[in-house]
Amino acid sequence: MSQLEAKQRIYQVLGKIPAGHVCTYGQVAELAGLARAARLVGTTLKNLPKDSNLPWHRVINAQGRISLPPDSPSHQRQLERLQKEGVAVVGGRISLAQFQWQP
DNA sequence: TTCGTGACGTGCA
DNA sequence: GTGCACGCCACGA
C-alpha cells in the first residue's frame, strides 16, 4: 500500500474511535495496516491540519499517558477534551483497561 | 543515497 | 510502578 493510503487509513481509524474511549498509537498503526509504525502515527498526527475535526486527542501511548510535553498547548487541549468525554485522567494517566477502545 | 530524528513499543533492571 | 536501552518505520536535510 502507498504511504498516502496509510495516512488515509490512519484518519479512518481515528474516526472510528468512539467518544469516551482512547486508543494507543500502536493500535491505530496496526488497524491502519502499519504494524510497528507507531512512530509514524505520531508524526502523522503532528502534521494534521489544525482545522481537521478528527479526534486525534483519543490517541495516547501504550503507557496510558499523553506523549506530548506537559507544557504543550496541545497537551492541555487533549487532556481537557478527554475529560469532557468522560475519560478519567488520574495523575496524568489513563486506565487503558477501562477506556481503551476494542474493535 | 545516507544519516539523524521523532506525539512509539517492548523487554529488562 | 518507573526509567533506560534497543528496535521499528517513514521523512527531510
mmCIF file of C-alpha atoms (C1' of nucleotides) in Angstrom:
data_model
loop_
_atom_site.group_PDB
_atom_site.id
_atom_site.type_symbol
_atom_site.label_atom_id
_atom_site.label_comp_id
_atom_site.label_asym_id
_atom_site.label_seq_id
_atom_site.Cartn_x
_atom_site.Cartn_y
_atom_site.Cartn_z
ATOM 1 C CA MET A 1 0.000 0.000 0.000
ATOM 2 C CA SER A 2 1.158 3.541 -0.595
ATOM 3 C CA GLN A 3 2.077 5.910 2.195
ATOM 4 C CA LEU A 4 -0.842 8.065 1.173
ATOM 5 C CA GLU A 5 -3.236 5.195 1.703
ATOM 6 C CA ALA A 6 -1.616 4.601 5.047
ATOM 7 C CA LYS A 7 -2.422 8.137 6.138
ATOM 8 C CA GLN A 8 -5.962 7.792 4.851
ATOM 9 C CA ARG A 9 -6.296 4.631 6.897
ATOM 10 C CA ILE A 10 -4.995 6.353 9.989
ATOM 11 C CA TYR A 11 -7.573 9.094 9.562
ATOM 12 C CA GLN A 12 -10.253 6.482 9.034
ATOM 13 C CA VAL A 13 -9.290 4.626 12.179
ATOM 14 C CA LEU A 14 -9.325 7.855 14.159
ATOM 15 C CA GLY A 15 -12.863 8.496 13.024
ATOM 16 C CA LYS A 16 -13.923 5.091 14.292
ATOM 17 C CA ILE A 17 -12.835 5.705 17.853
ATOM 18 C CA PRO A 18 -15.997 6.409 19.860
ATOM 19 C CA ALA A 19 -16.158 9.274 22.326
ATOM 20 C CA GLY A 20 -15.302 8.264 25.843
ATOM 21 C CA HIS A 21 -12.670 5.816 24.644
ATOM 22 C CA VAL A 22 -8.991 6.006 23.761
ATOM 23 C CA CYS A 23 -6.584 4.130 21.550
ATOM 24 C CA THR A 24 -2.802 3.624 21.589
ATOM 25 C CA TYR A 25 -0.530 4.714 18.762
ATOM 26 C CA GLY A 26 0.460 1.116 18.192
ATOM 27 C CA GLN A 27 -3.148 0.046 17.964
ATOM 28 C CA VAL A 28 -4.000 2.747 15.467
ATOM 29 C CA ALA A 29 -0.952 1.802 13.425
ATOM 30 C CA GLU A 30 -1.949 -1.824 13.405
ATOM 31 C CA LEU A 31 -5.556 -1.131 12.456
ATOM 32 C CA ALA A 32 -4.264 1.083 9.658
ATOM 33 C CA GLY A 33 -2.123 -1.754 8.360
ATOM 34 C CA LEU A 34 1.068 -0.134 9.623
ATOM 35 C CA ALA A 35 2.049 -2.532 12.385
ATOM 36 C CA ARG A 36 5.206 -1.432 14.247
ATOM 37 C CA ALA A 37 4.985 2.025 12.762
ATOM 38 C CA ALA A 38 3.544 3.671 15.850
ATOM 39 C CA ARG A 39 6.032 6.500 15.484
ATOM 40 C CA LEU A 40 4.619 7.286 12.087
ATOM 41 C CA VAL A 41 1.182 7.689 13.604
ATOM 42 C CA GLY A 42 2.559 10.283 15.964
ATOM 43 C CA THR A 43 4.328 12.073 13.145
ATOM 44 C CA THR A 44 1.160 11.982 11.069
ATOM 45 C CA LEU A 45 -0.917 13.446 13.876
ATOM 46 C CA LYS A 46 1.653 16.193 14.338
ATOM 47 C CA ASN A 47 1.256 17.153 10.679
ATOM 48 C CA LEU A 48 -2.511 17.017 10.969
ATOM 49 C CA PRO A 49 -4.245 20.191 9.732
ATOM 50 C CA LYS A 50 -5.456 22.406 12.561
ATOM 51 C CA ASP A 51 -8.907 22.712 11.036
ATOM 52 C CA SER A 52 -9.266 18.945 10.931
ATOM 53 C CA ASN A 53 -12.150 17.627 13.002
ATOM 54 C CA LEU A 54 -10.526 14.272 13.616
ATOM 55 C CA PRO A 55 -10.448 13.133 17.260
ATOM 56 C CA TRP A 56 -6.657 12.895 17.475
ATOM 57 C CA HIS A 57 -6.881 13.521 21.204
ATOM 58 C CA ARG A 58 -8.203 9.986 21.712
ATOM 59 C CA VAL A 59 -4.793 8.587 20.835
ATOM 60 C CA ILE A 60 -2.304 8.002 23.658
ATOM 61 C CA ASN A 61 0.768 5.823 24.151
ATOM 62 C CA ALA A 62 0.836 2.257 25.492
ATOM 63 C CA GLN A 63 1.692 3.535 28.958
ATOM 64 C CA GLY A 64 -1.682 5.219 29.197
ATOM 65 C CA ARG A 65 -0.029 8.617 29.082
ATOM 66 C CA ILE A 66 -0.164 11.597 26.755
ATOM 67 C CA SER A 67 3.028 11.727 24.743
ATOM 68 C CA LEU A 68 3.092 15.461 24.255
ATOM 69 C CA PRO A 69 5.151 17.643 26.597
ATOM 70 C CA PRO A 70 3.056 18.736 29.640
ATOM 71 C CA ASP A 71 3.796 22.374 28.844
ATOM 72 C CA SER A 72 2.461 21.983 25.328
ATOM 73 C CA PRO A 73 -0.856 23.700 24.464
ATOM 74 C CA SER A 74 -1.875 20.607 22.508
ATOM 75 C CA HIS A 75 -1.343 18.510 25.612
ATOM 76 C CA GLN A 76 -3.776 20.638 27.579
ATOM 77 C CA ARG A 77 -6.358 20.557 24.789
ATOM 78 C CA GLN A 78 -6.128 16.780 24.616
ATOM 79 C CA LEU A 79 -6.458 16.448 28.366
ATOM 80 C CA GLU A 80 -9.443 18.742 28.505
ATOM 81 C CA ARG A 81 -11.265 17.046 25.644
ATOM 82 C CA LEU A 82 -10.717 13.574 27.084
ATOM 83 C CA GLN A 83 -12.093 14.560 30.461
ATOM 84 C CA LYS A 84 -15.002 16.268 28.758
ATOM 85 C CA GLU A 85 -15.832 12.984 27.031
ATOM 86 C CA GLY A 86 -15.796 11.095 30.300
ATOM 87 C CA VAL A 87 -12.304 9.656 30.212
ATOM 88 C CA ALA A 88 -10.789 9.689 33.685
ATOM 89 C CA VAL A 89 -7.273 11.084 33.710
ATOM 90 C CA VAL A 90 -5.675 10.431 37.085
ATOM 91 C CA GLY A 91 -2.214 11.747 37.764
ATOM 92 C CA GLY A 92 -1.687 12.282 34.056
ATOM 93 C CA ARG A 93 -2.501 8.645 33.453
ATOM 94 C CA ILE A 94 -5.475 6.926 31.812
ATOM 95 C CA SER A 95 -6.672 3.429 32.647
ATOM 96 C CA LEU A 96 -6.334 1.573 29.360
ATOM 97 C CA ALA A 97 -8.106 -1.439 30.829
ATOM 98 C CA GLN A 98 -11.132 0.757 31.330
ATOM 99 C CA PHE A 99 -11.106 3.208 28.459
ATOM 100 C CA GLN A 100 -9.192 1.579 25.616
ATOM 101 C CA TRP A 101 -11.335 1.081 22.527
ATOM 102 C CA GLN A 102 -11.579 -2.529 21.404
ATOM 103 C CA PRO A 103 -12.947 -3.015 17.850
ATOM 104 C "C1'" DT B 1 21.751 7.826 -1.059
ATOM 105 C "C1'" DT B 2 22.946 8.037 3.791
ATOM 106 C "C1'" DC B 3 22.195 9.950 8.454
ATOM 107 C "C1'" DG B 4 19.640 11.769 12.176
ATOM 108 C "C1'" DT B 5 15.248 12.389 14.251
ATOM 109 C "C1'" DG B 6 10.579 11.526 16.307
ATOM 110 C "C1'" DA B 7 3.096 12.867 19.646
ATOM 111 C "C1'" DC B 8 6.122 4.820 19.955
ATOM 112 C "C1'" DG B 9 6.518 -0.267 21.729
ATOM 113 C "C1'" DT B 10 8.629 -3.959 24.298
ATOM 114 C "C1'" DG B 11 11.876 -6.114 27.441
ATOM 115 C "C1'" DC B 12 14.666 -5.775 31.459
ATOM 116 C "C1'" DA B 13 16.867 -3.861 35.738
ATOM 117 C "C1'" DG C 1 5.420 1.168 39.064
ATOM 118 C "C1'" DT C 2 9.344 3.796 36.790
ATOM 119 C "C1'" DG C 3 13.270 4.579 33.809
ATOM 120 C "C1'" DC C 4 16.570 3.124 30.217
ATOM 121 C "C1'" DA C 5 18.168 0.840 26.004
ATOM 122 C "C1'" DC C 6 17.232 -1.023 21.792
ATOM 123 C "C1'" DG C 7 14.278 -1.890 17.787
ATOM 124 C "C1'" DC C 8 10.904 -0.137 14.206
ATOM 125 C "C1'" DC C 9 9.303 2.684 10.226
ATOM 126 C "C1'" DA C 10 8.884 6.911 7.376
ATOM 127 C "C1'" DC C 11 10.637 11.521 6.320
ATOM 128 C "C1'" DG C 12 13.617 15.535 5.494
ATOM 129 C "C1'" DA C 13 18.375 17.603 5.141
#
